[in-house]
């Protein structure tokens, strides 16, 4: 494995050196070509990802892939800063780090891989992907398409590479290889800490458990629609979508009815909650991964609960200490916690989010409450009166980012975060004020 890792890193380093001599217009050209090639393959890539991982919904995966292709910022994201005064001019610009090692989860293999590649190339880097074993073949196929495009457009091979096998040993070797300059890690706290131990620049996207608060001033019909659409999208595999609902008592029953009208099934009978808990949660009080990304109907059937026709999301009444609430469920099952008032709702949401600093949502017509909750929650993504998936740009005219760097503080990651900030000082000029 050492020879495989070493050869891959060596080839990436050679490719980076060639790429470093190219002008910005060549970066833009290869990114444009990659977007065009992948856009024509989006449906096939979505189907491959679904067939290999067994998770999610093909149509939604296609939407995510299209989002990554078309809305990931390119070189325009590389901001330039200038300070001028009587003593001269200070220029700040972003230069490439070199070779980027990107480690991915199984939940968003195609979209995240595309998103990270475009960002890394825009900043002038080469990139080596480390795919999850459950998504290895799909990831290899996408990398082959992108690398072939780079070779055709730039005449550079191995600018985009991938470890041919999965597993932590190979990933660990790659992260620690001397030819790797930067690591993008998406995973658990442990995984991010392991990346940081490689003593390199790290972008660390840690775990999440996004709560959504709905208060008594909210447009409840819109809140219900947003929650059901977002939490059922690709069977709730994305890290920014609603994983728990905190509803003020005054509107909780109305919210439950409206969510059912949008395609959810509300579970509140104690015997049904017990059945669902036994099905989803194992003896160690952890969610069973076999249900990750599964359809709501399949999950209800496994629990022995009749599913209503066309159900997209299961909403379960739950106490704040229930494992549905305290654990991130990467499936279309979302607990609903009820509180007496808004202050209790914010306190509950803080406890649910568990200091991950990832994502939170609030539906309210009170500007004061929207402002207060955003300050208190301190999440990298905060969505006001909208669906969770809006936080990464889906169905919005906004930049797309599939990596939310909570542990290392970058937040939603784009091309500028793949650059080394450099300072250039010109004395005695250049100001024309």
C-alpha positions as CSV (number, residue, x, y, z in Angstrom):
1,X,0.0,0.0,0.0
2,X,2.9,2.3,0.7
3,X,4.0,2.1,-3.0
4,X,0.5,2.8,-4.2
5,X,0.1,5.9,-1.9
6,X,3.6,7.0,-2.8
7,X,3.2,6.7,-6.5
8,X,-0.2,8.5,-6.4
9,X,1.2,11.4,-4.3
10,X,4.3,11.6,-6.6
11,X,2.2,11.9,-9.7
12,X,-0.1,14.5,-8.1
13,X,3.0,16.5,-7.1
14,X,4.3,16.4,-10.7
15,X,0.8,17.4,-12.0
16,X,0.7,20.3,-9.5
17,X,4.0,21.6,-10.7
18,X,2.7,21.7,-14.3
19,X,-0.6,23.3,-13.2
20,X,1.2,26.0,-11.1
21,X,2.7,27.4,-14.3
22,X,-0.7,27.9,-16.0
23,X,-2.6,31.2,-16.0
24,X,-5.9,31.7,-14.4
25,X,-7.7,31.4,-17.7
26,X,-6.5,27.8,-17.9
27,X,-8.0,27.0,-14.5
28,X,-11.2,28.5,-15.7
29,X,-11.1,26.5,-18.9
30,X,-10.6,23.1,-17.2
31,X,-13.3,23.9,-14.7
32,X,-15.7,24.9,-17.4
33,X,-14.9,21.7,-19.3
34,X,-15.4,19.5,-16.2
35,X,-18.8,21.2,-15.6
36,X,-19.9,20.4,-19.2
37,X,-18.8,16.8,-19.1
38,X,-20.3,16.0,-15.7
39,X,-23.6,17.8,-16.6
40,X,-24.2,15.3,-19.4
41,X,-23.5,12.4,-17.0
42,X,-25.5,13.6,-13.9
43,X,-28.3,11.1,-14.2
44,X,-25.9,8.2,-14.6
45,X,-23.8,9.4,-11.7
46,X,-26.8,9.6,-9.5
47,X,-27.9,6.1,-10.4
48,X,-24.4,4.7,-9.8
49,X,-24.2,6.4,-6.4
50,X,-27.6,4.9,-5.4
51,X,-26.8,1.4,-6.7
52,X,-23.5,1.3,-4.9
53,X,-24.4,2.8,-1.6
54,X,-28.0,1.7,-1.4
55,X,-28.9,5.0,0.1
56,X,-31.1,8.0,-0.9
57,X,-33.2,8.8,-3.9
58,X,-31.9,8.8,-7.4
59,X,-33.7,12.0,-8.5
60,X,-32.6,13.9,-5.5
61,X,-29.0,12.7,-6.0
62,X,-29.2,14.0,-9.5
63,X,-30.3,17.4,-8.1
64,X,-27.4,17.4,-5.7
65,X,-24.9,16.6,-8.4
66,X,-26.3,19.4,-10.6
67,X,-26.0,21.8,-7.7
68,X,-22.3,20.9,-7.2
69,X,-21.6,21.2,-11.0
70,X,-23.3,24.5,-11.6
71,X,-23.1,26.4,-8.3
72,X,-19.7,25.6,-6.9
73,X,-17.7,28.8,-7.2
74,X,-14.6,28.9,-9.4
75,X,-11.7,31.3,-9.6
76,X,-14.1,34.2,-9.0
77,X,-14.1,33.2,-5.3
78,X,-10.4,33.9,-5.0
79,X,-10.7,37.3,-3.4
80,X,-8.0,40.0,-3.6
81,X,-7.5,42.5,-0.8
82,X,-5.7,45.8,-1.2
83,X,-4.7,48.4,1.4
84,X,-3.2,51.7,0.3
85,X,-1.8,54.7,2.2
86,X,1.0,57.3,2.0
87,X,3.6,54.6,2.7
88,X,2.6,52.4,-0.2
89,X,0.4,49.5,-1.1
90,X,-0.3,46.1,0.6
91,X,-1.7,43.4,-1.6
92,X,-3.2,40.1,-0.3
93,X,-3.8,37.3,-2.7
94,X,-4.4,33.5,-2.5
95,X,-1.9,31.1,-3.9
96,X,-2.3,27.3,-4.1
97,X,-1.3,25.0,-1.3
98,X,-0.1,22.2,-3.6
99,X,-1.5,18.7,-3.3
100,X,-4.9,18.3,-1.5
101,X,-6.0,15.1,0.1
102,X,-9.8,15.0,0.4
103,X,-11.5,12.3,2.6
104,X,-15.2,11.8,1.9
105,X,-18.2,10.0,3.6
106,X,-20.5,7.6,1.9
107,X,-23.6,9.9,2.2
108,X,-22.9,12.4,-0.6
109,X,-20.1,10.7,-2.6
110,X,-20.7,12.2,-6.0
111,X,-21.8,15.8,-5.2
112,X,-19.2,16.4,-2.5
113,X,-16.4,15.0,-4.7
114,X,-17.3,17.3,-7.6
115,X,-17.7,20.3,-5.2
116,X,-14.3,19.8,-3.6
117,X,-12.5,19.2,-7.0
118,X,-13.8,22.4,-8.5
119,X,-12.8,24.4,-5.4
120,X,-9.4,22.8,-5.3
121,X,-8.7,23.3,-9.0
122,X,-9.9,26.9,-8.9
123,X,-7.3,27.7,-6.2
124,X,-4.6,26.0,-8.3
125,X,-4.2,22.7,-6.5
126,X,-3.9,19.1,-7.5
127,X,-6.3,16.8,-5.5
128,X,-6.3,13.2,-4.4
129,X,-9.6,11.8,-3.2
130,X,-10.0,9.2,-0.5
131,X,-13.5,7.7,-1.0
132,X,-15.6,5.7,1.4
133,X,-15.5,2.0,0.7
134,X,-19.3,2.0,0.1
135,X,-18.9,4.6,-2.7
136,X,-15.5,3.7,-4.1
137,X,-16.5,2.6,-7.6
138,X,-18.7,5.6,-8.2
139,X,-16.0,7.9,-7.0
140,X,-13.4,6.2,-9.2
141,X,-15.7,6.7,-12.2
142,X,-16.2,10.4,-11.5
143,X,-12.5,11.0,-11.0
144,X,-11.7,9.2,-14.2
145,X,-14.1,11.5,-16.1
146,X,-12.6,14.7,-14.5
147,X,-9.0,13.6,-14.9
148,X,-9.5,12.7,-18.5
149,X,-11.0,16.1,-19.1
150,X,-8.1,17.9,-17.4
151,X,-5.7,15.8,-19.6
152,X,-7.6,16.8,-22.7
153,X,-7.9,20.5,-21.9
154,X,-4.5,21.1,-20.2
155,X,-2.3,18.3,-21.3
156,X,-1.7,17.4,-17.6
157,X,-2.4,13.9,-16.2
158,X,-3.0,12.9,-12.6
159,X,-4.2,16.4,-11.6
160,X,-7.2,14.7,-10.1
161,X,-6.5,11.3,-8.5
162,X,-8.1,8.7,-6.2
163,X,-6.9,6.0,-3.8
164,X,-7.7,2.7,-5.6
165,X,-8.8,1.1,-2.3
166,X,-10.8,2.3,0.8
167,X,-9.9,1.8,4.4
168,X,-8.3,4.0,7.1
169,X,-4.8,2.6,6.8
170,X,-4.4,3.8,3.2
171,X,-6.0,7.1,4.1
172,X,-3.7,7.6,7.0
173,X,-0.7,7.0,4.9
174,X,-1.9,9.4,2.3
175,X,-2.6,12.2,4.8
176,X,0.8,11.8,6.3
177,X,2.7,11.6,3.0
178,X,5.3,14.4,2.6
179,X,3.9,15.3,-0.9
180,X,0.5,16.1,0.5
181,X,0.2,19.7,1.6
182,X,-3.4,20.0,2.8
183,X,-6.2,17.8,4.0
184,X,-10.0,18.2,3.7
185,X,-11.6,15.8,6.2
186,X,-15.4,15.2,6.4
187,X,-16.2,12.8,9.3
188,X,-16.5,12.3,13.0
189,X,-14.6,14.3,15.7
190,X,-12.1,11.4,15.8
191,X,-11.5,11.5,12.1
192,X,-10.9,15.2,12.1
193,X,-8.5,14.9,15.0
194,X,-6.7,12.2,13.1
195,X,-6.3,14.5,10.2
196,X,-5.0,17.3,12.4
197,X,-2.4,15.0,13.8
198,X,-0.8,14.9,10.3
199,X,0.6,18.4,11.1
200,X,-0.7,20.0,7.9
201,X,-3.2,22.6,6.9
202,X,-6.6,20.9,7.6
203,X,-10.2,21.8,6.7
204,X,-12.2,19.8,9.2
205,X,-15.9,19.2,8.6
206,X,-17.2,17.5,11.7
207,X,-20.5,15.9,12.7
208,X,-23.9,17.7,12.9
209,X,-27.3,17.4,14.4
210,X,-29.3,20.4,13.0
211,X,-32.4,21.5,14.9
212,X,-35.2,23.6,13.5
213,X,-37.3,25.8,15.8
214,X,-40.8,26.8,15.0
215,X,-42.3,29.4,17.2
216,X,-45.9,30.7,17.7
217,X,-45.4,33.6,15.3
218,X,-44.2,31.5,12.4
219,X,-46.0,30.9,9.1
220,X,-46.8,27.3,10.1
221,X,-47.9,26.2,6.7
222,X,-44.6,27.3,5.1
223,X,-42.6,25.9,8.0
224,X,-44.3,22.5,7.6
225,X,-43.7,22.5,3.8
226,X,-40.0,23.5,4.2
227,X,-39.3,20.9,6.9
228,X,-40.9,18.0,5.0
229,X,-39.2,18.9,1.7
230,X,-35.8,19.4,3.2
231,X,-35.7,16.5,5.7
232,X,-37.1,14.0,3.2
233,X,-34.7,15.2,0.4
234,X,-32.4,12.3,-0.5
235,X,-33.8,10.6,2.6
236,X,-32.2,13.1,4.9
237,X,-28.6,12.1,4.1
238,X,-27.3,15.7,4.0
239,X,-25.6,17.1,7.1
240,X,-27.5,20.5,6.9
241,X,-31.1,19.2,6.7
242,X,-33.4,19.1,9.6
243,X,-32.6,16.3,12.1
244,X,-34.9,17.5,15.0
245,X,-37.9,19.8,15.3
246,X,-38.4,22.0,18.3
247,X,-42.0,23.4,18.3
248,X,-43.6,25.8,20.7
249,X,-46.8,24.1,22.2
250,X,-49.1,26.8,20.9
251,X,-48.5,25.7,17.3
252,X,-47.2,22.1,17.7
253,X,-50.5,20.3,16.9
254,X,-51.1,22.6,13.8
255,X,-47.5,22.0,12.6
256,X,-47.9,18.2,12.9
257,X,-51.2,18.3,10.9
258,X,-49.6,20.6,8.2
259,X,-46.6,18.3,7.9
260,X,-48.9,15.3,7.4
261,X,-50.6,17.3,4.6
262,X,-47.2,17.7,3.0
263,X,-46.4,14.0,3.0
264,X,-45.2,13.3,6.6
265,X,-46.6,10.6,8.9
266,X,-46.8,11.8,12.5
267,X,-46.2,9.2,15.2
268,X,-47.3,9.9,18.8
269,X,-48.8,6.7,20.1
270,X,-46.4,5.3,22.8
271,X,-46.6,1.8,21.4
272,X,-45.6,3.0,17.9
273,X,-42.8,5.1,19.3
274,X,-41.5,2.0,21.1
275,X,-41.7,-0.1,17.9
276,X,-39.8,2.5,15.9
277,X,-37.2,3.0,18.6
278,X,-36.5,-0.8,18.8
279,X,-36.2,-0.9,15.0
280,X,-33.9,2.0,14.5
281,X,-31.8,2.2,17.7
282,X,-29.4,-0.7,18.7
283,X,-28.5,-2.0,22.1
284,X,-25.7,0.6,22.4
285,X,-28.3,3.4,21.8
286,X,-26.8,4.2,18.4
287,X,-28.8,4.5,15.1
288,X,-28.6,1.3,13.0
289,X,-26.6,2.2,9.9
290,X,-28.7,-0.2,7.8
291,X,-31.5,2.4,7.9
292,X,-29.3,5.3,6.7
293,X,-30.8,6.8,3.6
294,X,-33.7,4.3,3.5
295,X,-37.2,5.3,2.4
296,X,-39.7,6.2,5.2
297,X,-42.1,3.5,4.0
298,X,-39.4,0.8,4.4
299,X,-38.4,2.0,7.9
300,X,-42.1,2.0,9.0
301,X,-42.5,-1.5,7.6
302,X,-39.4,-2.7,9.4
303,X,-40.9,-1.3,12.7
304,X,-44.3,-3.0,12.0
305,X,-46.1,0.3,11.6
306,X,-48.5,0.7,8.7
307,X,-47.3,3.4,6.3
308,X,-49.7,5.9,4.8
309,X,-49.6,6.1,1.0
310,X,-46.8,8.3,-0.4
311,X,-45.2,8.9,3.0
312,X,-41.9,10.8,2.6
313,X,-41.0,11.6,6.2
314,X,-41.7,10.2,9.6
315,X,-42.1,12.7,12.4
316,X,-42.1,11.3,15.9
317,X,-43.1,13.0,19.1
318,X,-40.1,12.6,21.5
319,X,-38.7,13.8,24.8
320,X,-35.5,15.8,24.7
321,X,-33.5,12.9,26.0
322,X,-34.7,10.3,23.5
323,X,-32.0,8.9,21.2
324,X,-33.9,10.1,18.2
325,X,-33.1,13.6,19.5
326,X,-29.6,13.2,20.8
327,X,-28.2,11.1,17.9
328,X,-28.0,12.3,14.3
329,X,-30.4,10.2,12.2
330,X,-29.3,10.1,8.6
331,X,-32.7,8.9,7.5
332,X,-36.2,10.4,7.0
333,X,-37.1,10.1,10.6
334,X,-37.3,13.4,12.6
335,X,-38.2,13.8,16.2
336,X,-40.4,16.6,17.4
337,X,-39.8,18.1,20.8
338,X,-42.4,20.4,22.3
339,X,-41.6,23.4,24.6
340,X,-43.7,25.8,26.5
341,X,-42.2,29.0,24.9
342,X,-39.6,30.4,22.7
343,X,-36.9,30.6,25.3
344,X,-37.3,27.0,26.2
345,X,-37.2,26.2,22.5
346,X,-33.8,27.9,22.0
347,X,-32.4,26.1,25.1
348,X,-33.6,22.8,23.7
349,X,-32.2,23.5,20.2
350,X,-28.8,24.3,21.8
351,X,-28.8,21.0,23.7
352,X,-29.8,19.1,20.5
353,X,-27.1,20.8,18.4
354,X,-24.5,19.7,21.0
355,X,-21.9,22.4,20.3
356,X,-21.2,21.0,16.8
357,X,-21.5,24.6,15.4
358,X,-22.9,23.2,12.2
359,X,-26.5,24.1,11.2
360,X,-29.7,25.4,12.7
361,X,-33.0,26.8,11.4
362,X,-35.7,29.0,12.8
363,X,-39.2,29.8,11.6
364,X,-40.5,33.0,13.1
365,X,-41.9,36.4,12.1
366,X,-40.1,38.1,14.9
367,X,-36.9,39.9,13.7
368,X,-35.8,40.1,17.4
369,X,-36.1,36.4,17.8
370,X,-34.4,35.6,14.5
371,X,-31.5,37.8,15.5
372,X,-31.3,36.4,19.0
373,X,-31.3,32.8,18.0
374,X,-28.7,33.3,15.3
375,X,-26.4,34.8,17.9
376,X,-27.0,32.2,20.6
377,X,-26.8,29.1,18.3
378,X,-23.4,30.1,16.8
379,X,-23.7,27.6,14.0
380,X,-21.8,27.8,10.8
381,X,-25.0,27.8,8.8
382,X,-28.2,29.5,10.1
383,X,-31.3,29.4,8.0
384,X,-34.2,31.8,8.8
385,X,-37.7,31.0,7.5
386,X,-36.4,28.5,5.0
387,X,-35.5,24.8,4.4
388,X,-32.2,23.5,5.8
389,X,-30.9,22.6,2.4
390,X,-31.0,26.3,1.4
391,X,-28.0,26.6,3.7
392,X,-25.7,25.1,1.1
393,X,-27.3,26.8,-1.9
394,X,-30.0,24.3,-3.0
395,X,-32.9,26.0,-4.8
396,X,-31.2,29.3,-4.1
397,X,-29.2,31.7,-6.2
398,X,-26.2,31.3,-3.9
399,X,-22.8,29.6,-3.9
400,X,-22.8,25.9,-3.2
401,X,-20.7,24.2,-0.6
402,X,-21.0,20.5,0.5
403,X,-18.3,20.8,3.1
404,X,-19.1,22.8,6.3
405,X,-15.9,23.2,8.3
406,X,-17.0,23.3,11.9
407,X,-13.9,22.1,13.7
408,X,-11.5,24.4,11.9
409,X,-13.8,27.4,11.5
410,X,-14.0,28.0,7.7
411,X,-17.7,27.3,7.7
412,X,-19.1,26.7,4.2
413,X,-16.0,25.8,2.2
414,X,-15.3,27.3,-1.3
415,X,-12.2,27.9,-3.4
416,X,-10.8,30.7,-1.3
417,X,-10.3,28.2,1.6
418,X,-8.0,26.1,-0.6
419,X,-5.6,29.0,-1.0
420,X,-2.6,30.2,1.0
421,X,-3.1,33.9,1.9
422,X,0.0,35.9,0.9
423,X,1.0,39.5,1.4
424,X,3.0,41.7,-1.0
425,X,4.2,45.1,0.0
426,X,5.0,47.9,-2.5
427,X,6.7,50.9,-0.8
428,X,6.2,54.6,-1.7
429,X,3.3,53.8,-4.1
430,X,0.6,53.0,-5.2
431,X,-2.1,55.4,-4.1
432,X,-4.0,57.9,-6.3
433,X,-6.3,59.4,-3.8
